[in-house]
XYZ file of C-alpha atoms in Angstrom:
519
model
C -4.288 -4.203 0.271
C -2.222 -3.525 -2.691
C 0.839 -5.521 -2.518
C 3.789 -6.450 -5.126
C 6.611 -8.652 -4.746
C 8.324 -6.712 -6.972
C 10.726 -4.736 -4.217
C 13.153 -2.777 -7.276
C 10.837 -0.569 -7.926
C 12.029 2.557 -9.648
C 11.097 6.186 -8.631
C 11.934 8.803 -11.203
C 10.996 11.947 -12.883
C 12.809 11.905 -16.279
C 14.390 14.957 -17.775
C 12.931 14.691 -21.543
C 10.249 16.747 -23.480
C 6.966 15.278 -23.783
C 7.551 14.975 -27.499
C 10.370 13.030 -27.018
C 13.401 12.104 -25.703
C 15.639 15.068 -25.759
C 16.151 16.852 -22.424
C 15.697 20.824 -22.219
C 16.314 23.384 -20.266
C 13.365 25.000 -20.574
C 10.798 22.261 -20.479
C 7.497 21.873 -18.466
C 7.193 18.331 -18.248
C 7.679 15.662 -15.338
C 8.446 12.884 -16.093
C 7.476 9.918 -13.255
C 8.333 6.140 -13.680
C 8.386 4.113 -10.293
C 7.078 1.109 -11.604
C 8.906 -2.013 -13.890
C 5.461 -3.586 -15.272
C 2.571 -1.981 -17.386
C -0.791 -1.206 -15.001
C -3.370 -3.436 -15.145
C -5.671 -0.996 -16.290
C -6.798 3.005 -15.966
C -9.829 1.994 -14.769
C -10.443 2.613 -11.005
C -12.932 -0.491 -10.942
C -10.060 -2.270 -12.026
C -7.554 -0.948 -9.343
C -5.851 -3.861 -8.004
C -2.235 -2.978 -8.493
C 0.470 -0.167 -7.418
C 0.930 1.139 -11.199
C -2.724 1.326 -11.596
C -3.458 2.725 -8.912
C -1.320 5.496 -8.764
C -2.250 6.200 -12.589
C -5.865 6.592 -11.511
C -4.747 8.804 -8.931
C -3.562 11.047 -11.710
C -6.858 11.227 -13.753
C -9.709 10.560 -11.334
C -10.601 12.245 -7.802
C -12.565 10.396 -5.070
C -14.649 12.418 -2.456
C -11.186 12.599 -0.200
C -7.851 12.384 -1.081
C -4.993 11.589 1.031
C -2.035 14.405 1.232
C 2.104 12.664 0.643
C 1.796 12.699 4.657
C -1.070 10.553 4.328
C -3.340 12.941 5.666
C -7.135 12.640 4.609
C -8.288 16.444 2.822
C -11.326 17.366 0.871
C -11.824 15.941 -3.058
C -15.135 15.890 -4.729
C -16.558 16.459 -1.379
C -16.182 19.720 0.280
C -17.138 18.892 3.628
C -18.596 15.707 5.277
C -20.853 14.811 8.727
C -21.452 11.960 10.613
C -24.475 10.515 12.377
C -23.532 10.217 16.283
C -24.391 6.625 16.041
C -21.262 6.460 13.306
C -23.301 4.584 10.523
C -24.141 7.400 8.861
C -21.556 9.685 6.331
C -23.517 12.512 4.800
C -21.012 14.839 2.178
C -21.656 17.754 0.424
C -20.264 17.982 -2.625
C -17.990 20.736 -4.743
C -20.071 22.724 -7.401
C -19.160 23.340 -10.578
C -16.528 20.199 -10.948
C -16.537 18.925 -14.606
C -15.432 16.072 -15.829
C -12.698 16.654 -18.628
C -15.063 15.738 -21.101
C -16.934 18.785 -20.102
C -19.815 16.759 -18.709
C -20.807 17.983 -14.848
C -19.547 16.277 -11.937
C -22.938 15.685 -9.732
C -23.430 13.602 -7.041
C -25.303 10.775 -8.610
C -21.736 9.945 -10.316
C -20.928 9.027 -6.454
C -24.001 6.341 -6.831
C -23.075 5.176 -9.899
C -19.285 4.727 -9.610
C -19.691 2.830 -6.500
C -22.422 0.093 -7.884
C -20.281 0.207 -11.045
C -17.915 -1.188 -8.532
C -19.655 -3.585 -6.579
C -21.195 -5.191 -10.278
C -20.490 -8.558 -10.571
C -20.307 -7.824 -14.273
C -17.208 -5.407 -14.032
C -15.092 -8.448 -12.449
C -12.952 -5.909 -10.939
C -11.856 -7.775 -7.899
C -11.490 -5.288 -5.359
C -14.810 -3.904 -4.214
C -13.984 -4.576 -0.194
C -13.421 -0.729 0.017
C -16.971 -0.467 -0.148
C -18.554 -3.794 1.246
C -19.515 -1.102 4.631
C -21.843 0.003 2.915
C -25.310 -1.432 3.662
C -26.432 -3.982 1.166
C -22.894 -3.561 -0.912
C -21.204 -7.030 -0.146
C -24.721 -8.864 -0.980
C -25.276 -7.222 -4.216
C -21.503 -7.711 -5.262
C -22.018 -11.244 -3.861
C -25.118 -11.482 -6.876
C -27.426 -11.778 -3.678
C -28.973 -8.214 -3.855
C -30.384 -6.075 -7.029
C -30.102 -2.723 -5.117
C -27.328 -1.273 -2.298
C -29.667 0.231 0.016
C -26.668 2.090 1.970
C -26.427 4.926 -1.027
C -28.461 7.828 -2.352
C -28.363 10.637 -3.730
C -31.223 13.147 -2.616
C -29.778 16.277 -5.090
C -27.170 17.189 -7.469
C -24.719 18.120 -4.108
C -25.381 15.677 -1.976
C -24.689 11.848 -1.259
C -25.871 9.860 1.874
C -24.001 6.745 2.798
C -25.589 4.910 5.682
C -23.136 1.522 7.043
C -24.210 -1.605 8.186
C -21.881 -1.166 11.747
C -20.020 2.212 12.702
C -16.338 2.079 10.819
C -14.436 5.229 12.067
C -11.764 4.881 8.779
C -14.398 4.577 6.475
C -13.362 8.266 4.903
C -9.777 6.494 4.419
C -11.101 3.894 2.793
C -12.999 6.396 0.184
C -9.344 7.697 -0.635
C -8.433 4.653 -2.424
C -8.469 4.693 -6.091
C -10.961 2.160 -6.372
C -13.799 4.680 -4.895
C -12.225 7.475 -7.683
C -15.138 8.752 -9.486
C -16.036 8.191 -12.969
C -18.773 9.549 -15.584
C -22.347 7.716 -16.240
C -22.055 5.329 -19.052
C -18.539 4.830 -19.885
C -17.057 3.088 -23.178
C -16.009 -0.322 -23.156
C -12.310 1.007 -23.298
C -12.798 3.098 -20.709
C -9.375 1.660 -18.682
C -7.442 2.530 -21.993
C -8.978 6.032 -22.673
C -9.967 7.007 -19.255
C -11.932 10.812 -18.456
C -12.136 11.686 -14.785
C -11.978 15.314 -13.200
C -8.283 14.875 -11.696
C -5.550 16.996 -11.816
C -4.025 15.737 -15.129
C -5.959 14.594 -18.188
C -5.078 11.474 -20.309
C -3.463 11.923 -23.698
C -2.036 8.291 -24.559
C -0.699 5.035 -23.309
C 2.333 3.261 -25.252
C 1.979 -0.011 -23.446
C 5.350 -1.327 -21.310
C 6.792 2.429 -22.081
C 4.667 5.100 -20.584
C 1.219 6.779 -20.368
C 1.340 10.785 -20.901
C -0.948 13.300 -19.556
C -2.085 17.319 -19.753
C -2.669 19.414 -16.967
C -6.352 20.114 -16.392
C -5.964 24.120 -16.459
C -9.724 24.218 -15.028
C -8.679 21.106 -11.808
C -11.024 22.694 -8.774
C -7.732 22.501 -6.282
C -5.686 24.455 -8.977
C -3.718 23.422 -12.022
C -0.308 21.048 -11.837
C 2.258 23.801 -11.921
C 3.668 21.462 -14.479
C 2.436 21.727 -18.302
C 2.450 17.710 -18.666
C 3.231 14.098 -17.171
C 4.694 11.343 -18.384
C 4.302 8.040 -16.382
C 7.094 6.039 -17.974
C 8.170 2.352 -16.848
C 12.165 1.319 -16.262
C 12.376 -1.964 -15.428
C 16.014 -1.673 -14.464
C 17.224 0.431 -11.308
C 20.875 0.703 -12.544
C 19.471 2.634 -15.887
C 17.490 5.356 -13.644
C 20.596 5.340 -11.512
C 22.707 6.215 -14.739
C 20.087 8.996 -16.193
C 20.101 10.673 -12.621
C 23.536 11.123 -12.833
C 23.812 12.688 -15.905
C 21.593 15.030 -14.813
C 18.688 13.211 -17.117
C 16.503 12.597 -14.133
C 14.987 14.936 -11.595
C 13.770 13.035 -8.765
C 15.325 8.932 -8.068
C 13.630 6.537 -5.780
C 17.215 5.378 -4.948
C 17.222 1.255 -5.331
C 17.728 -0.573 -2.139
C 21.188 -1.772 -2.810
C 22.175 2.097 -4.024
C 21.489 2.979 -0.677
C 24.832 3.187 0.945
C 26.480 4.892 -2.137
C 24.253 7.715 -1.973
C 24.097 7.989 1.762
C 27.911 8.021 2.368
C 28.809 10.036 -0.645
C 28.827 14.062 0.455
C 27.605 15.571 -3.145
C 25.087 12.710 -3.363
C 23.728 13.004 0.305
C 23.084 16.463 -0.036
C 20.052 15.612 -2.378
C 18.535 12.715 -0.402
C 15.112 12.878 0.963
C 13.893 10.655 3.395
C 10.734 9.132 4.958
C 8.927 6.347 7.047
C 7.380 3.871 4.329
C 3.831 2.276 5.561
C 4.630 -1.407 4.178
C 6.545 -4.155 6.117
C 8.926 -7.133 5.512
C 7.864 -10.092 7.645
C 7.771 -14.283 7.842
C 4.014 -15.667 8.523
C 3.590 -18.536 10.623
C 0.940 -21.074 9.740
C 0.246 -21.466 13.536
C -2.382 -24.100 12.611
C 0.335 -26.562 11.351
C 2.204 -29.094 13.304
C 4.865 -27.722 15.512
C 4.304 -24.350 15.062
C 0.933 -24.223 17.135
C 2.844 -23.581 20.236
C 3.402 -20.469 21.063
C 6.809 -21.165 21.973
C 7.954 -22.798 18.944
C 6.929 -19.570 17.256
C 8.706 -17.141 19.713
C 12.244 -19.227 18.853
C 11.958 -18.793 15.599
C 11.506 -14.813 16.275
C 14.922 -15.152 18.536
C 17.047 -17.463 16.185
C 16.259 -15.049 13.161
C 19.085 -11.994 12.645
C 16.374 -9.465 11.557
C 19.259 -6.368 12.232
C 21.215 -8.888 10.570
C 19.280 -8.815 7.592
C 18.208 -5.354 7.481
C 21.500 -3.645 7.306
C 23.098 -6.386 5.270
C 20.600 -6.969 2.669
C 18.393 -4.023 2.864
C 21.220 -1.650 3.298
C 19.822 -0.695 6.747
C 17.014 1.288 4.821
C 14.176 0.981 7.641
C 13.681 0.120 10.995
C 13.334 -3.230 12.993
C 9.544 -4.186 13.663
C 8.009 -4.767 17.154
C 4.924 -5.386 15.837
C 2.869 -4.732 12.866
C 1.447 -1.337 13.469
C 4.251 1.325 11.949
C 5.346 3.579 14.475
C 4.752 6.334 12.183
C 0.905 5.530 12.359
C -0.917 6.146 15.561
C -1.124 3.020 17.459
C 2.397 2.573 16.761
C 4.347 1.913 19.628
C 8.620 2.653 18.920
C 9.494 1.699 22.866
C 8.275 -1.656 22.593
C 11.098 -4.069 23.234
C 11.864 -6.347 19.600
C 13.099 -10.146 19.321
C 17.141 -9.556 19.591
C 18.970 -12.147 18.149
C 19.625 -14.944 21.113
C 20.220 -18.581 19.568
C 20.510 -20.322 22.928
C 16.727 -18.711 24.088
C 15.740 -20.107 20.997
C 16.782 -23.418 21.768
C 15.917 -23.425 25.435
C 12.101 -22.443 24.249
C 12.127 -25.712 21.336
C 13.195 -27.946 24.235
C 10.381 -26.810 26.596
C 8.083 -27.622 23.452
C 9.470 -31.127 23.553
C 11.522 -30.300 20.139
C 14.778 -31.108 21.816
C 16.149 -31.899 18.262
C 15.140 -29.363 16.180
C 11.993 -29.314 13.743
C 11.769 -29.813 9.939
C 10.133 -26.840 8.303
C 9.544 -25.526 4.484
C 9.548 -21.576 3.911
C 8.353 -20.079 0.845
C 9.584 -17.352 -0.828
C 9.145 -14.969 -4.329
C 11.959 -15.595 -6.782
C 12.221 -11.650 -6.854
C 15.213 -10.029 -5.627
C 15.603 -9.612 -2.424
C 13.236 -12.380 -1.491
C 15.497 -14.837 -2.545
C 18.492 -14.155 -0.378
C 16.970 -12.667 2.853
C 15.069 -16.676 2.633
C 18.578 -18.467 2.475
C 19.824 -15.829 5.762
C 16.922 -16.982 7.349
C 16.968 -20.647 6.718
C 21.092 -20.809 7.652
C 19.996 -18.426 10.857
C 17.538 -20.970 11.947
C 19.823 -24.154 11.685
C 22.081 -23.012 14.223
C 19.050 -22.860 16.455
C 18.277 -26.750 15.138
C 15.219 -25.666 12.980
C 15.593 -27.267 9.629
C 14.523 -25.283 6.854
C 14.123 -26.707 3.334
C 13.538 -23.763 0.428
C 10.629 -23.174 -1.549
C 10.925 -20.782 -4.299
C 7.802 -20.129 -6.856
C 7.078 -16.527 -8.833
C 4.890 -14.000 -6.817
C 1.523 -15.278 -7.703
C 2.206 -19.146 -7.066
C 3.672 -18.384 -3.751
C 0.759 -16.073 -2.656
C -1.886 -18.628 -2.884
C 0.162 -21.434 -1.606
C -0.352 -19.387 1.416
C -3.381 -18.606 1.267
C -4.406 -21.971 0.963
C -2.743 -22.725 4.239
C 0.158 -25.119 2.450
C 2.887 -22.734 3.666
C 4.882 -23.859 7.198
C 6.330 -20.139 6.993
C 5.968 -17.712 3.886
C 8.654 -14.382 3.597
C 6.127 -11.219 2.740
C 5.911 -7.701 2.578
C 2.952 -5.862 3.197
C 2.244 -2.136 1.516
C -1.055 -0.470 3.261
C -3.546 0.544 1.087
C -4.664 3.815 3.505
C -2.828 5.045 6.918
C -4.139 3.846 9.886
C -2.991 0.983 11.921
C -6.301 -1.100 11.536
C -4.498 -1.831 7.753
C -2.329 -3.628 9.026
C -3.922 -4.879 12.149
C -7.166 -6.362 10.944
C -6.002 -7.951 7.129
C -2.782 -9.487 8.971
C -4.268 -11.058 12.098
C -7.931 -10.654 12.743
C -9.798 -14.161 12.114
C -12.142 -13.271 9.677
C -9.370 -13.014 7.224
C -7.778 -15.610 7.144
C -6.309 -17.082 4.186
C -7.696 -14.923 0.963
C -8.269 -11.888 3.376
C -4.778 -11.089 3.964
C -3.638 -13.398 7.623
C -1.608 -16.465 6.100
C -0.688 -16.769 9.489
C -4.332 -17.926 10.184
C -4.197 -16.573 13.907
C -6.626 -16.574 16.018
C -7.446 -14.913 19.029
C -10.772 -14.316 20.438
C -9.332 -11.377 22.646
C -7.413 -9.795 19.970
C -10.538 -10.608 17.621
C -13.202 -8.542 19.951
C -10.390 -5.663 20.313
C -9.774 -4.900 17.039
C -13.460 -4.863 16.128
C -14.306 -2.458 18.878
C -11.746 -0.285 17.741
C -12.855 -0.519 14.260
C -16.070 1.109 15.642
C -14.622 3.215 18.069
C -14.996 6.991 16.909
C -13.065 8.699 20.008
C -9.579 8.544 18.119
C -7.481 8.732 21.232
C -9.641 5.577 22.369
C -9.313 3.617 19.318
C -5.615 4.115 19.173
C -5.011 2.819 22.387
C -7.067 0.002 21.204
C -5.034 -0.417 18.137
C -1.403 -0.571 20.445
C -3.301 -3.187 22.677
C -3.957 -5.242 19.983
C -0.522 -5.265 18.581
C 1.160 -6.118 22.050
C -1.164 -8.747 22.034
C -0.742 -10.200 18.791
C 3.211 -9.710 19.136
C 3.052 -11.759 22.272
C 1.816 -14.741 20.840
C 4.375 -14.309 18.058
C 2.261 -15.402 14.649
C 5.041 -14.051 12.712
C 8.687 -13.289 12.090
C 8.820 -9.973 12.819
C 11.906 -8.045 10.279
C 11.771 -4.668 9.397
C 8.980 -1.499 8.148
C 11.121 0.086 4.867
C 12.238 3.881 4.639
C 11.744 5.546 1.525
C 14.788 7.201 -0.060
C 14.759 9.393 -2.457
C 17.416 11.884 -4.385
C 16.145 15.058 -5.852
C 18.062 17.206 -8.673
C 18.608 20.783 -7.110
C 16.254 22.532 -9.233
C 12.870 20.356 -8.389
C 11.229 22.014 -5.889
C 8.126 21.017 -3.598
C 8.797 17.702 -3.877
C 7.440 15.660 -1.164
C 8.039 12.332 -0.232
C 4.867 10.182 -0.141
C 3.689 7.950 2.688
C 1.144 6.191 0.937
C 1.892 5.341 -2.556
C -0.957 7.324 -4.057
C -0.019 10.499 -2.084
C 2.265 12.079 -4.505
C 0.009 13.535 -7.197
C 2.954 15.747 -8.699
C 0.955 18.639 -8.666
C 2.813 21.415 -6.855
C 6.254 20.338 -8.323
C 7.660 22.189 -10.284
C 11.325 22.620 -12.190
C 13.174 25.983 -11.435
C 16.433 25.817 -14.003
């Protein structure tokens, strides 16, 4: 999944001509900037990152798309089917598509694009979107010269057989890492990228901004825009300022705004609101030491002030978790009953562990703001339950593999998902196969919870599978391999003459092309 611990990120469209910094009142440009740090790249092979890919999002187009409600539609591909045995996607591609080079769009750019992917030689780092694809993990592996799972039998049609059914395989496809580029691109390709997207690529001022043109001749109609300018503030309190001067249409309002805006009349009036798909928890290495027991874990869940937290720290901008499924995603369940705060349960379950005196344990944190102080509520929170917690602080990366490696007692993370559907969070988070690198520092394991999530994963009756998917997380939330805190709400303010904004769901939903500025 794509995940940052950078939590101030900035949301913005900036009031200024494309030529410069001077706002007007009759200008056609947008202006977006929700990101502090430069993208990795404008490659889609290279899409490891938020800023990247939502920049790729702008150039490139992948056989789906997802909607801001996270809804799969139609890109490059106009229609799909799929075998009845599930392992086989056939789509049928748009005619006429160029790329904005002028060269045609035709379907063995599909082909190429995805082994472009999957080669070792790219070192992108992020092929797994496509390892369901028969013979795509060996060959990215170096074990296999050919992918067997792809073809292309005409100019308008592409065949992609899996190794075992995968019912969210489309939503995988809508990840900027499956975007589609031309045959033979340049060595600095990620710098001076060409796709068929909505907005073409005019120049990238690194650590300022990257600025595009609409694509008058985009097959799902122009931007109503003229331009876009991707620009990077690495401070919330100066996109804060420029909104209220009037310098900045749309604000992703900074978590520690979020009270201002929300109790001020004039400034309430302009918020927009919606359920985020990424989550704040606390894994639990449940492989080390005390916190094997089940019990041990389930104290720590009722000795930590996640409410506490969440409207203190996080200006209450989300909702307590019950689980790790969203309840905005099917398979989310928003009855099921949370950990409330209860410090003598907590010590009534560590002395029917045999931990009548407390237990000694290290969490890990990201030095980034808010990381920092929702670690010390936690560690102060657990002391009155007896659990002593000693403070590890190390920059984003550091921390990351020091759980990965299994070295972390408990590690403070948030989680953004990559494509809607509960298996994102489900299956990286807890399933056994990924444990460690794959995404479950918690390194659960449950045989049951194992064989259910894998059946749903194949499942393609969708009311089936999402009863699968709320089994799973009862389950998993049972035996308590996390501290469960809080999914986020976006929060957004919008100038009164931007219209059609739409919040985004998933962060490469919001493509900017039906807003427009009405002075």
């Amino acid at each position: 999944m794509m995940r940052t611990q950078r939590l101030p990120h900035v949301a913005l469209l900036v009031a200024m001509a494309c030529t410069g910094g001077e706002s007007s009142p009759t200008r056609r440009t947008l202006i977006d900037s929700r990101d502090t740090y430069d993208p990795r790249s404008l490659d889609p092979a290279l899409s490891t990152d938020v800023p990247t890919g939502r920049a790729v999002g702008y150039v490139f187009d992948g056989l789906v798309r997802f909607t801001p409600d996270a809804q799969v539609v139609p890109g490059l591909a106009r229609a799909w089917d799929v075998s009845t045995d599930g392992l086989t996607y056939t789509f049928h591609l748009r005619t006429g598509v160029k790329f904005h080079d002028g060269r045609p769009f035709v379907a063995r750019n599909v082909v190429n694009s995805f082994r472009r992917v999957l080669d070792p030689a790219t070192k992108g780092g992020r092929g797994w979107p496509l390892y369901p694809i028969a013979g795509a993990k060996d060959y990215a592996d170096g074990k296999g010269r050919t992918i067997s799972g792809m073809s292309a039998p005409n100019d308008t049609t592409v065949v992609i057989t899996l190794t075992e059914p995968l019912a969210i395989f489309p939503k995988l496809l809508a990840m900027p890492v499956a975007a589609i580029v031309p045959d033979s691109v340049p060595s600095n390709f990620g710098e001076r990228p060409v796709g068929t997207g909505p907005w073409k690529f005019v120049e990238w001022k690194h650590d300022d901004y990257i600025r595009f043109a609409r694509n008058d001749a985009y097959f799902d109609g122009a931007p109503k825009a003229d331009s876009l300018m991707a620009r990077i503030v690495p401070e919330p309190s100066t996109a804060v300022a420029e909104f209220e001067s009037g310098n900045v249409d749309v604000l992703y309002v900074p978590e520690g705004e979020t009270r201002n805006w929300e109790e001020t009349d004039e400034k309430k009036a302009m918020l927009e609101s919606a359920p985020a798909l990424r989550m704040m928890y606390i894994a639990i290495n449940t492989t080390r030491g005390p916190l094997a027991d089940v019990r041990v874990r389930q104290a720590l869940n009722y000795a930590t002030d996640a409410r506490g937290i969440l409207n203190g720290i996080m200006s209450g901008r989300g909702n307590l978790s019950a689980g790790v499924v969203p309840p905005a995603l099917p398979g989310g369940d928003s009855t099921r009953k949370g950990y409330t705060r209860d410090v003598a349960k907590a010590k009534q379950l560590l002395a029917a562990a045999g931990h009548r005196n407390g237990i000694d344990l290290e969490l890990w944190s990201s030095q980034t703001p808010p990381f920092p102080r929702i670690a010390q509520t936690v560690q102060a929170n657990l002391l009155e339950a007896g659990v002593r917690v000693k403070l590890v602080q190390r920059d984003a990366s550091s921390m990351r593999e020091a759980a990965r490696a299994g070295q972390t007692d408990l590690a403070l993370k948030d989680w953004f998902a990559d494509y809607p559907d509960a298996e994102n969070f489900l299956y990286p988070l807890l399933h056994s196969a990924n444990k460690g690198v794959g995404g479950n520092v918690s390194f659960y394991s449950n045989g049951q919870f194992d064989d259910l999530v894998a059946r749903s994963r194949r499942e393609q009756d969708e009311p089936k599978r999402v009863s699968m998917y709320s089994q799973a997380d009862q389950m998993a939330f049972n035996d308590a391999p996390m501290i469960y805190l809080f999914f986020y709400r976006e929060l957004y303010a919008v100038q009164p003459w931007i219209k059609a904004f739409k919040v985004p769901t998933i962060f490469t939903g919001q493509r900017w092309t039906d807003v427009q500025i009405q002075r």
